[in-house]
């Protein structure tokens, strides 16, 4: 193979292959009479390293779309490929496999209250038993330092502020080097200052590690971090 | 990587009160089991103490006899037909009866169990009997069971101090000339040993020759079961011949079938089990319910159900151990107190220790398994 050919393959895989490729997604909750369609023919592509914000009114289907992409719900109609795996028609195990490569950040941080910040982050490596204990500790500490909590490794969630807890959640989402970050209104429960900090940290780390982000937000003040903004209305992507 | 147990432990120990409550629940259940099973065993142990120790290869009783303290008398003529068998070495007639013993110090009456045997041989292998047996040839003397309840009077102390002990037995004077060691049971509070002659003087209503059981000793090397069959054929159906083990089982069967005591103790154990189950279940269930969003989050980020199940089951296992260990100490103390108060043979046996440990682990495991079902409602799709 010539160098150009290699470069071309490389190029294709790393830059031109989308991390998320969705086309014709439809989704409805409920069955029979109570069926309520939420998503209508959604197309969405996200490229490696891209930071995409998803905006739209409450109830427009943003969270639903995110749960489908994250493999948290099974898709019934449409085509969806995430991190090179087909999710439409995938079984439960396949969904779990995809989820393990995604860093999730939720509106509620949902840290385990009985574990310290450090232990909450280290917990993720239970899914990666091949990583040695010493390395687990090092990476967790590094990641917490990266989100500005180097001084609070052994704090319990109950003695941290909302912003600090959300930063622990970011560290937890990023520590195992995910290939994609999905975030649903991560700043909704925070005041504007800590919300801004959280978003900045997220942006910086994503850029450093070249991880794409799909983030739902209502917060107009953070729109500037986006490479691209996608707007949803009544279950359709309008721009 | 091995730091799995600490998660369960971290979760359990995060709320001190919750942890203490759970341990107290298991401890309570275990203490109940220790007491109930201890008394159950003590009941069988004390009831079969004498049958286990009679010096006989075969025991003759009336078929309608129910237990040692509920014997039906039969004519000793049946027993006297036995020595004709070439394998029989000796026979010995025995009487048992219950009558009032008047405490010589308080003058209070209390019912005591009296054994009367033909005097030519020591009839059973209980401590003190061989030493004292020879002194029973005199009229109105007996050996006193030093493990009798204290309400009969502190006879052992008086004897140790060299004082003469004379009590009224069935309104007749009776001298205590020595001590034996038998122990109270659920049926009797104290025991006396004497000869058939002294027995019949104490129980004037009992007819000489109408005995409660006959002890039969065989020649060394005799085939006990074979002789039993042959003798049974000779003596007919009016009496039963039991091997010693059968005699023990006969006594046990009475307590198992006819007395509600066995049932009560078994129930008590079951209640302990149930209480422990409910307490541990409540605590684990609440713990899971309080952490549902967090568990759902763990599922969302890729943890399997099995991982979460293991945490809860480990919690239940930790609780089992933490509740069990102090229960052993409690059992030690309570057995001591109860044994002193009742003179029942309450012993902390390795078998029971293992049994209760297994029951505790099973109990907590049940609780954990039921509590774990709550995890199903942790839906990862609901986290966002
Ligand atoms: N689990 C569910 N079952 C039924 N309907 C739901 C469920 N979750 C959300 N919905 C409905 O779907 C619509 C879209 O919700 P959602 O995706 O959460 O929108 P958004 O995140 O944009 O506010 C809403 O009308 C909501 O009531
Ligand atoms: Mg939403």
XYZ file of C-alpha atoms and ligand atoms in Angstrom:
651
model
C 0.000 0.000 0.000
C 1.336 3.428 -0.856
C 1.744 6.122 1.737
C -1.025 8.067 0.123
C -3.342 5.114 0.359
C -2.536 4.703 4.053
C -3.067 8.374 4.631
C -6.352 8.142 2.841
C -7.577 5.208 4.928
C -6.402 6.957 8.051
C -8.192 10.050 6.966
C -11.382 8.214 6.278
C -11.466 6.479 9.618
C -10.438 9.305 11.848
C -11.971 12.323 10.281
C -14.568 11.553 7.717
C -16.345 8.628 9.390
C -19.048 10.124 11.633
C -19.152 9.037 15.293
C -22.888 9.310 15.205
C -24.818 8.660 12.033
C -28.562 8.770 12.374
C -31.053 8.798 9.552
C -34.810 8.571 9.504
C -35.117 8.071 13.280
C -38.691 7.862 14.501
C -39.675 7.125 18.063
C -42.872 6.936 20.033
C -43.711 6.213 23.646
C -46.598 4.001 24.706
C -48.533 1.386 22.782
C -51.905 1.136 21.059
C -54.270 4.044 21.617
C -51.790 5.779 23.854
C -48.989 5.831 21.322
C -47.423 9.238 21.153
C -44.819 9.899 18.514
C -41.948 12.032 19.773
C -39.293 11.897 17.067
C -40.052 12.361 13.389
C -37.543 11.377 10.734
C -34.485 12.703 12.527
C -31.181 12.847 10.646
C -28.020 13.728 12.528
C -24.321 13.240 11.860
C -21.561 14.085 14.271
C -17.924 14.027 13.245
C -14.947 13.113 15.421
C -13.830 15.912 17.693
C -16.934 17.931 17.028
C -18.772 19.731 19.826
C -22.442 19.878 18.973
C -25.103 21.532 21.085
C -28.703 20.418 20.861
C -31.262 23.086 21.722
C -35.002 23.308 21.634
C -38.080 23.809 23.784
C -38.842 21.550 26.643
C -40.664 18.498 25.366
C -39.253 18.728 21.872
C -37.615 15.304 22.177
C -33.979 16.172 22.906
C -33.587 13.796 25.827
C -35.337 11.044 23.946
C -32.904 11.437 21.064
C -29.972 11.384 23.464
C -31.145 8.176 25.159
C -31.447 6.493 21.765
C -27.953 7.529 20.744
C -26.614 6.446 24.133
C -28.084 2.976 23.755
C -30.375 3.495 26.741
C -33.504 2.773 24.736
C -34.055 0.416 21.879
C -34.821 1.927 18.552
C -37.743 0.651 16.520
C -37.555 2.697 13.359
C -34.702 4.325 11.487
C -31.019 3.725 11.109
C -28.522 4.579 13.821
C -24.808 3.950 13.951
C -22.786 4.994 16.997
C -19.029 4.522 17.238
C -19.136 2.164 14.294
C -21.897 -0.051 15.698
C -25.430 -0.399 14.427
C -27.861 0.285 17.265
C -31.071 -0.320 15.356
C -31.976 -3.906 16.120
C -29.023 -4.355 18.488
C -29.499 -6.659 21.481
C -29.042 -5.708 25.119
C -25.415 -6.839 25.318
C -24.462 -4.832 22.251
C -26.102 -1.755 23.781
C -24.102 -2.254 26.983
C -20.918 -2.517 24.941
C -21.623 0.807 23.238
C -22.531 2.441 26.538
C -19.186 1.490 27.998
C -17.466 3.614 25.351
C -19.582 6.667 26.048
C -19.060 9.217 28.773
C -22.446 10.224 30.153
C -23.074 13.445 32.036
C -26.537 13.864 33.443
C -28.402 16.815 34.812
C -28.285 15.147 38.211
C -24.754 14.078 38.998
C -25.989 10.846 40.698
C -22.740 10.205 42.503
C -22.795 7.411 45.073
C -23.131 9.245 48.358
C -21.250 6.578 50.287
C -18.116 6.819 48.170
C -15.559 9.607 48.098
C -14.948 11.634 44.946
C -11.948 9.450 44.224
C -13.842 6.194 44.775
C -16.723 7.365 42.580
C -14.316 7.936 39.726
C -12.310 4.771 40.333
C -15.519 2.749 40.301
C -15.688 3.052 36.514
C -12.651 0.810 36.180
C -14.643 -2.092 37.573
C -15.749 -2.431 33.980
C -12.119 -2.544 32.913
C -10.561 -5.166 35.178
C -7.455 -5.273 32.985
C -6.354 -1.881 34.307
C -4.072 -2.296 37.317
C -4.973 -0.849 40.699
C -2.092 1.606 40.819
C -2.973 2.923 37.404
C -6.623 3.245 38.352
C -5.685 5.397 41.323
C -3.312 7.510 39.293
C -5.782 8.149 36.491
C -8.644 8.949 38.833
C -6.509 11.428 40.754
C -5.257 13.003 37.537
C -8.738 13.367 36.162
C -10.056 14.925 39.355
C -7.112 17.303 39.313
C -7.929 18.160 35.710
C -11.448 19.202 36.728
C -9.983 21.304 39.538
C -10.705 18.970 42.430
C -7.157 17.860 43.181
C -7.580 19.111 46.719
C -10.823 17.265 47.325
C -10.063 13.697 46.336
C -11.309 12.250 49.597
C -14.402 14.398 50.038
C -17.811 12.787 50.098
C -20.468 14.211 47.758
C -22.424 15.517 50.731
C -19.626 17.941 51.556
C -19.275 19.343 48.046
C -21.145 22.054 46.157
C -23.351 21.290 43.159
C -20.685 22.526 40.766
C -18.040 20.379 42.418
C -20.235 17.305 42.274
C -20.933 17.928 38.595
C -17.189 18.174 38.035
C -16.726 14.797 39.759
C -19.372 13.458 37.389
C -17.352 14.855 34.456
C -14.241 13.187 35.778
C -16.180 9.939 36.086
C -17.438 10.273 32.510
C -13.993 10.998 31.096
C -11.632 8.874 33.170
C -11.919 5.712 31.088
C -11.228 7.646 27.862
C -14.646 7.466 26.215
C -14.961 7.894 22.486
C -18.031 10.107 22.777
C -19.566 12.343 25.426
C -23.310 12.703 25.793
C -24.466 15.408 28.172
C -28.036 16.380 29.024
C -28.342 19.866 30.481
C -25.299 19.432 32.707
C -25.546 23.036 33.900
C -29.275 23.150 34.594
C -28.894 22.633 38.320
C -25.966 25.027 38.702
C -25.632 28.770 39.151
C -24.273 30.596 36.106
C -20.706 30.872 37.395
C -20.273 27.180 38.187
C -22.263 26.265 35.092
C -19.806 28.199 33.009
C -16.840 26.530 34.778
C -18.270 23.099 34.154
C -18.797 23.781 30.474
C -15.321 25.255 30.096
C -13.745 22.215 31.706
C -15.769 19.929 29.498
C -14.779 21.824 26.402
C -11.099 21.935 27.319
C -10.881 18.198 28.080
C -12.816 17.255 24.970
C -10.460 19.336 22.840
C -7.365 17.931 24.553
C -8.450 14.338 24.045
C -10.225 14.966 20.760
C -13.519 13.567 22.061
C -16.732 14.603 20.329
C -19.543 15.990 22.482
C -23.267 16.018 21.948
C -24.769 18.233 24.611
C -28.353 19.237 25.218
C -28.624 22.679 26.739
C -31.100 25.402 27.469
C -28.414 27.716 28.595
C -27.867 30.481 25.992
C -24.734 31.643 27.763
C -22.758 28.549 26.858
C -23.601 28.370 23.185
C -20.195 29.844 22.273
C -18.346 26.573 22.972
C -20.130 24.811 20.143
C -18.747 23.972 16.727
C -22.301 23.558 15.603
C -25.747 24.068 17.091
C -28.643 21.811 16.201
C -32.125 23.029 16.960
C -35.109 20.776 17.540
C -38.780 21.576 17.348
C -41.579 19.104 18.041
C -39.465 16.077 17.346
C -37.870 17.415 14.177
C -34.459 18.869 13.592
C -34.981 22.263 12.054
C -31.411 23.489 11.656
C -8.651 -5.634 40.528
C -9.870 -6.606 43.931
C -11.630 -3.932 45.842
C -15.101 -5.232 45.405
C -16.039 -5.928 49.031
C -15.332 -2.345 50.085
C -18.203 -1.036 47.919
C -20.742 -3.142 49.780
C -19.035 -2.234 53.018
C -18.904 1.477 52.139
C -22.584 1.456 51.379
C -23.473 -0.404 54.560
C -21.287 1.612 56.848
C -22.198 4.976 55.392
C -25.185 5.246 57.709
C -24.043 4.201 61.183
C -27.541 3.933 62.566
C -28.741 1.879 59.639
C -25.779 -0.436 60.068
C -26.275 -0.813 63.803
C -29.971 -1.449 63.315
C -29.299 -4.156 60.771
C -26.680 -5.798 62.972
C -29.036 -5.624 65.935
C -31.724 -7.330 63.839
C -29.435 -10.194 62.889
C -28.097 -10.395 66.432
C -31.615 -10.592 67.848
C -32.552 -13.324 65.387
C -29.414 -15.263 66.217
C -29.827 -14.936 69.961
C -33.353 -16.260 69.599
C -32.061 -19.197 67.561
C -29.318 -19.904 70.079
C -31.785 -19.960 72.935
C -34.472 -21.971 71.179
C -32.159 -24.541 69.661
C -30.179 -24.693 72.895
C -33.258 -25.479 74.930
C -34.507 -27.920 72.321
C -31.235 -29.835 72.488
C -31.117 -29.571 76.255
C -34.594 -31.027 76.404
C -33.593 -34.094 74.420
C -30.272 -34.324 76.157
C -31.781 -34.204 79.639
C -34.700 -36.453 78.758
C -32.430 -39.153 77.401
C -29.684 -38.774 79.986
C -30.709 -41.882 81.942
C -31.709 -44.079 78.963
C -28.328 -43.349 77.420
C -26.586 -44.563 80.548
C -28.476 -47.630 81.738
C -26.130 -50.582 82.123
C -28.072 -52.889 79.871
C -27.969 -54.323 76.401
C -31.731 -54.739 76.298
C -34.478 -52.994 78.230
C -37.860 -54.552 78.865
C -40.846 -52.215 79.109
C -44.602 -52.415 78.838
C -45.684 -51.600 75.270
C -48.051 -48.911 76.525
C -45.332 -47.011 78.319
C -44.928 -43.521 76.920
C -41.813 -42.157 78.568
C -39.690 -42.677 81.666
C -42.032 -40.606 83.763
C -45.105 -42.232 82.212
C -44.435 -45.932 82.504
C -46.987 -48.716 82.612
C -46.106 -51.486 85.035
C -45.851 -55.136 84.132
C -45.273 -58.336 86.081
C -41.634 -59.231 86.585
C -42.501 -62.809 85.653
C -41.819 -61.804 82.049
C -38.373 -60.610 83.036
C -37.681 -63.798 84.936
C -38.215 -65.883 81.828
C -35.276 -64.139 80.149
C -32.259 -65.763 81.919
C -33.205 -69.100 80.355
C -31.598 -67.791 77.167
C -27.960 -68.917 77.027
C -26.692 -65.481 75.968
C -28.235 -63.628 78.917
C -25.847 -62.794 81.699
C -28.078 -61.025 84.221
C -31.355 -59.208 84.739
C -32.283 -56.373 87.059
C -35.758 -55.052 87.823
C -36.338 -51.310 88.087
C -39.083 -49.127 89.502
C -39.693 -45.427 88.928
C -42.112 -43.098 90.629
C -42.801 -39.473 91.451
C -43.559 -38.301 94.972
C -43.239 -35.314 97.289
C -39.908 -34.418 98.789
C -40.108 -32.062 101.708
C -37.217 -29.638 101.737
C -35.667 -30.183 105.193
C -34.813 -26.479 105.516
C -37.948 -24.821 104.201
C -40.468 -27.648 104.791
C -41.799 -27.012 101.305
C -42.998 -29.977 99.265
C -41.843 -30.513 95.719
C -42.174 -33.496 93.433
C -39.060 -35.572 92.894
C -38.347 -38.516 90.626
C -37.314 -41.747 92.362
C -35.509 -44.724 90.827
C -35.498 -48.055 92.656
C -33.370 -50.964 91.424
C -32.570 -54.408 92.678
C -29.392 -53.903 94.670
C -26.988 -56.528 93.384
C -25.526 -54.406 90.606
C -24.988 -50.763 89.778
C -27.860 -50.156 87.340
C -26.514 -47.243 85.356
C -23.362 -45.417 84.525
C -23.926 -41.975 86.028
C -21.327 -40.092 88.101
C -21.334 -41.027 91.791
C -23.627 -44.018 91.503
C -20.939 -46.717 91.583
C -19.371 -45.143 94.697
C -22.649 -44.732 96.561
C -24.490 -47.849 95.494
C -23.129 -50.054 98.262
C -24.510 -47.761 100.992
C -28.088 -48.279 99.841
C -28.497 -51.641 101.586
C -29.769 -49.928 104.725
C -33.445 -49.053 105.026
C -34.684 -45.579 104.095
C -31.547 -44.270 102.476
C -31.031 -42.793 99.066
C -28.558 -41.015 96.808
C -29.500 -37.455 95.854
C -28.999 -35.969 92.398
C -26.802 -32.971 93.059
C -28.023 -31.329 89.844
C -31.574 -31.297 91.155
C -33.147 -27.859 91.304
C -32.155 -25.798 94.285
C -35.747 -25.775 95.597
C -35.131 -29.253 97.024
C -32.580 -27.737 99.372
C -28.828 -27.427 99.173
C -28.179 -31.090 99.965
C -24.694 -31.190 98.387
C -23.521 -28.334 100.612
C -24.910 -29.941 103.776
C -23.223 -33.241 102.937
C -19.959 -31.521 102.156
C -20.081 -29.906 105.552
C -20.519 -33.343 107.130
C -24.069 -32.704 108.257
C -26.660 -35.422 108.164
C -29.417 -34.833 105.622
C -32.797 -36.259 106.409
C -35.852 -35.291 104.418
C -39.418 -36.445 104.255
C -40.154 -38.450 101.160
C -43.831 -39.247 100.711
C -44.200 -38.467 104.445
C -41.541 -40.987 105.444
C -38.088 -40.219 106.764
C -35.351 -40.634 104.173
C -31.594 -40.271 104.681
C -29.365 -38.964 101.945
C -26.149 -40.967 102.065
C -24.469 -39.782 98.894
C -24.709 -37.835 95.682
C -25.139 -38.751 92.054
C -25.223 -36.559 88.977
C -28.193 -36.810 86.632
C -29.749 -33.394 86.102
C -33.201 -31.916 85.865
C -35.232 -32.236 82.685
C -38.439 -30.736 81.387
C -40.350 -33.529 83.101
C -38.604 -33.733 86.443
C -36.910 -31.220 88.697
C -34.767 -33.623 90.687
C -33.847 -37.271 91.133
C -33.250 -39.843 93.868
C -31.650 -43.251 93.518
C -32.420 -46.128 95.849
C -33.059 -49.855 95.979
C -36.261 -51.644 95.091
C -36.905 -52.352 98.770
C -36.579 -48.727 99.779
C -38.618 -47.709 96.754
C -41.504 -49.954 97.741
C -41.396 -48.645 101.338
C -41.684 -45.136 99.970
C -44.517 -46.020 97.597
C -46.724 -48.321 99.656
C -49.399 -48.277 96.963
C -47.022 -49.947 94.480
C -47.139 -53.747 94.358
C -43.916 -55.664 94.686
C -43.133 -57.540 91.488
C -44.965 -55.025 89.259
C -42.000 -53.305 87.741
C -41.509 -50.338 85.364
C -38.617 -51.774 83.424
C -36.166 -54.589 83.403
C -32.505 -54.291 82.520
C -31.023 -57.214 80.649
C -27.304 -57.673 80.228
C -25.960 -60.125 77.679
C -22.782 -62.131 77.684
C -19.793 -60.461 76.001
C -19.868 -60.889 72.247
C -23.572 -61.702 72.066
C -25.479 -60.582 68.980
C -27.827 -58.100 70.634
C -30.359 -57.846 67.821
C -30.516 -61.607 67.359
C -31.020 -62.210 71.076
C -33.601 -59.421 71.151
C -35.648 -61.235 68.491
C -35.342 -64.603 70.203
C -36.264 -63.193 73.608
C -39.189 -61.263 72.191
C -40.528 -64.515 70.787
C -40.185 -66.148 74.208
C -41.828 -63.417 76.279
C -44.672 -62.637 73.897
C -46.383 -59.389 73.151
C -47.155 -58.286 76.693
C -43.765 -56.641 76.974
C -41.429 -54.909 74.538
C -37.714 -55.449 74.352
C -35.660 -52.460 73.274
C -31.992 -52.094 72.587
C -30.449 -49.216 74.475
C -30.576 -47.018 71.400
C -34.238 -47.889 70.956
C -34.809 -47.006 74.597
C -33.215 -43.591 73.942
C -35.310 -43.135 70.801
C -38.437 -44.155 72.709
C -37.839 -41.350 75.167
C -37.021 -38.887 72.387
C -40.093 -39.842 70.383
C -42.300 -38.968 73.324
C -40.964 -35.430 73.429
C -41.032 -35.083 69.695
C -44.587 -36.289 69.205
C -46.540 -35.802 72.354
C -45.091 -32.749 73.964
C -45.719 -29.332 72.461
C -42.346 -28.218 73.762
C -40.446 -29.426 70.718
C -42.879 -27.616 68.471
C -42.631 -24.434 70.510
C -38.860 -24.330 70.277
C -38.909 -25.052 66.587
C -41.432 -22.250 66.163
C -39.235 -19.961 68.228
C -36.329 -20.668 65.922
C -38.482 -20.021 62.879
C -39.677 -16.737 64.369
C -36.079 -15.685 64.968
C -35.333 -16.494 61.356
C -38.350 -14.512 60.195
C -37.573 -11.469 62.320
C -33.998 -11.417 61.059
C -35.187 -11.832 57.504
C -37.638 -8.950 57.755
C -35.212 -6.550 59.451
C -32.397 -7.218 57.002
C -34.802 -7.107 54.068
C -36.241 -3.779 55.227
C -32.833 -2.236 55.572
C -31.425 -3.519 52.299
C -34.621 -2.666 50.455
C -34.616 0.885 51.783
C -30.956 1.155 50.922
C -31.560 0.044 47.353
C -34.650 2.230 47.014
C -32.741 5.279 48.260
C -30.028 4.695 45.712
C -32.145 3.846 42.690
C -31.076 6.886 40.616
C -27.451 6.114 41.365
C -27.864 2.446 40.505
C -29.689 3.422 37.316
C -26.763 5.702 36.507
C -24.312 2.860 37.003
C -26.424 0.740 34.666
C -26.496 3.582 32.147
C -22.734 3.886 32.064
C -22.407 0.182 31.367
C -22.479 -1.748 34.636
C -24.348 -5.034 34.450
C -27.217 -6.070 36.696
C -24.967 -8.798 38.061
C -22.503 -6.255 39.362
C -25.202 -4.441 41.312
C -26.724 -7.687 42.573
C -23.388 -8.739 43.924
C -23.087 -5.521 45.905
C -26.439 -6.072 47.610
C -25.770 -9.746 48.258
C -22.367 -8.902 49.677
C -24.052 -6.416 51.978
C -26.354 -9.157 53.211
C -23.410 -11.478 53.748
C -21.505 -8.845 55.722
C -24.569 -8.275 57.899
C -24.866 -12.012 58.516
C -21.296 -12.211 59.785
C -21.459 -9.000 61.811
C -24.639 -10.121 63.528
C -23.509 -13.679 64.050
C -20.171 -13.043 65.742
C -21.489 -11.135 68.753
C -24.357 -13.627 69.026
C -21.819 -16.312 69.922
C -20.648 -14.204 72.864
C -24.238 -13.566 73.908
C -24.981 -17.283 73.695
C -22.014 -18.044 75.953
C -23.322 -15.725 78.620
C -26.954 -16.697 78.342
C -26.279 -20.430 78.354
C -24.315 -19.943 81.539
C -27.078 -17.961 83.214
C -29.846 -20.281 81.988
C -27.948 -23.452 82.878
C -27.335 -22.152 86.395
C -30.975 -21.241 86.809
C -32.563 -24.360 85.334
C -29.841 -27.018 85.694
C -30.542 -27.990 82.106
C -27.567 -29.136 80.039
C -27.242 -26.041 77.821
C -24.043 -26.460 75.889
C -22.537 -24.375 73.129
C -21.700 -27.055 70.610
C -19.683 -26.660 67.432
C -22.516 -28.303 65.544
C -25.023 -25.703 66.682
C -22.534 -22.899 66.015
C -22.192 -24.028 62.420
C -25.927 -24.628 62.091
C -26.791 -21.129 63.275
C -24.091 -19.582 61.102
C -25.567 -21.330 58.078
C -29.078 -20.283 59.047
C -27.924 -16.688 59.473
C -26.220 -16.592 56.107
C -29.268 -18.186 54.491
C -31.557 -15.731 56.238
C -29.562 -12.694 55.101
C -29.112 -14.134 51.652
C -32.896 -14.486 51.358
C -33.337 -10.887 52.450
C -30.730 -9.748 49.954
C -32.275 -11.733 47.117
C -35.685 -10.228 47.729
C -34.303 -6.702 48.156
C -32.316 -7.074 44.956
C -35.510 -7.387 42.950
C -36.047 -3.702 43.574
C -32.995 -3.084 41.375
C -35.052 -4.007 38.348
C -36.909 -0.754 38.673
C -33.648 1.107 38.184
C -34.161 1.933 34.503
C -31.095 3.455 32.862
C -33.305 5.217 30.322
C -34.845 7.292 33.106
C -31.599 8.838 34.220
C -31.468 11.627 31.651
N -40.720 7.646 29.470
C -41.633 8.370 28.815
N -42.841 7.849 28.549
C -43.770 8.564 27.885
N -43.568 9.796 27.428
C -42.376 10.382 27.632
C -41.342 9.687 28.355
N -40.264 10.488 28.422
C -40.622 11.632 27.777
N -41.867 11.565 27.310
C -42.556 12.583 26.539
O -41.855 12.763 25.336
C -41.794 14.118 24.987
C -40.349 14.509 24.761
O -39.666 14.441 25.978
P -38.110 14.697 26.076
O -37.432 13.841 25.116
O -37.753 14.519 27.501
O -38.007 16.213 25.657
P -36.921 17.294 26.057
O -35.742 16.599 26.617
O -36.636 18.003 24.777
O -37.580 18.202 27.028
C -42.458 14.888 26.101
O -43.755 15.215 25.692
C -42.531 13.942 27.221
O -43.697 14.137 27.978
Mg -34.861 16.782 28.549
